[in-house]
Amino acid sequence: MDVTTLAEVSGNIGTIGYGLAAVGPGIGLGILIGKTIEGMARQPEVSGQLRTTMFIGVAFVEVLALLGLVAGFIVP
């Protein structure tokens, strides 16, 4: 196998790896936001607390996506 072919395959694998790393946070955000909206619909009086907790959760889930992106650059 040629050295250039290996470099091309390596680049494609890194792209696929980040795509897979973005799937988890995407699913996590969908569940998190969906359940928060469901909770607000059931108990509107606690919507402020739910919204605050949701934003904290969104921040943690987004950190996972950023870690996946950074790992794609660090690990060639």
Short mmCIF file of C-alpha atoms in Angstrom, two decimals, residues 5-21 72 75-76:
data_model
loop_
_atom_site.label_atom_id
_atom_site.label_comp_id
_atom_site.label_asym_id
_atom_site.label_seq_id
_atom_site.Cartn_x
_atom_site.Cartn_y
_atom_site.Cartn_z
CA THR A 5 -3.15 6.15 0.46
CA LEU A 6 -2.60 5.56 4.17
CA ALA A 7 -2.68 9.31 4.86
CA GLU A 8 -5.95 9.66 2.94
CA VAL A 9 -7.54 6.78 4.83
CA SER A 10 -6.35 8.23 8.14
CA GLY A 11 -7.94 11.60 7.37
CA ASN A 12 -11.24 9.99 6.47
CA ILE A 13 -11.26 7.91 9.64
CA GLY A 14 -10.75 11.07 11.73
CA THR A 15 -13.72 12.71 10.02
CA ILE A 16 -15.89 9.66 10.63
CA GLY A 17 -14.73 9.58 14.25
CA TYR A 18 -15.84 13.15 14.87
CA GLY A 19 -19.16 12.44 13.17
CA LEU A 20 -19.72 9.56 15.55
CA ALA A 21 -18.60 11.70 18.49
CA GLY A 72 -9.93 14.52 16.35
CA VAL A 75 -4.99 12.11 17.83
CA PRO A 76 -4.08 11.89 14.14
#
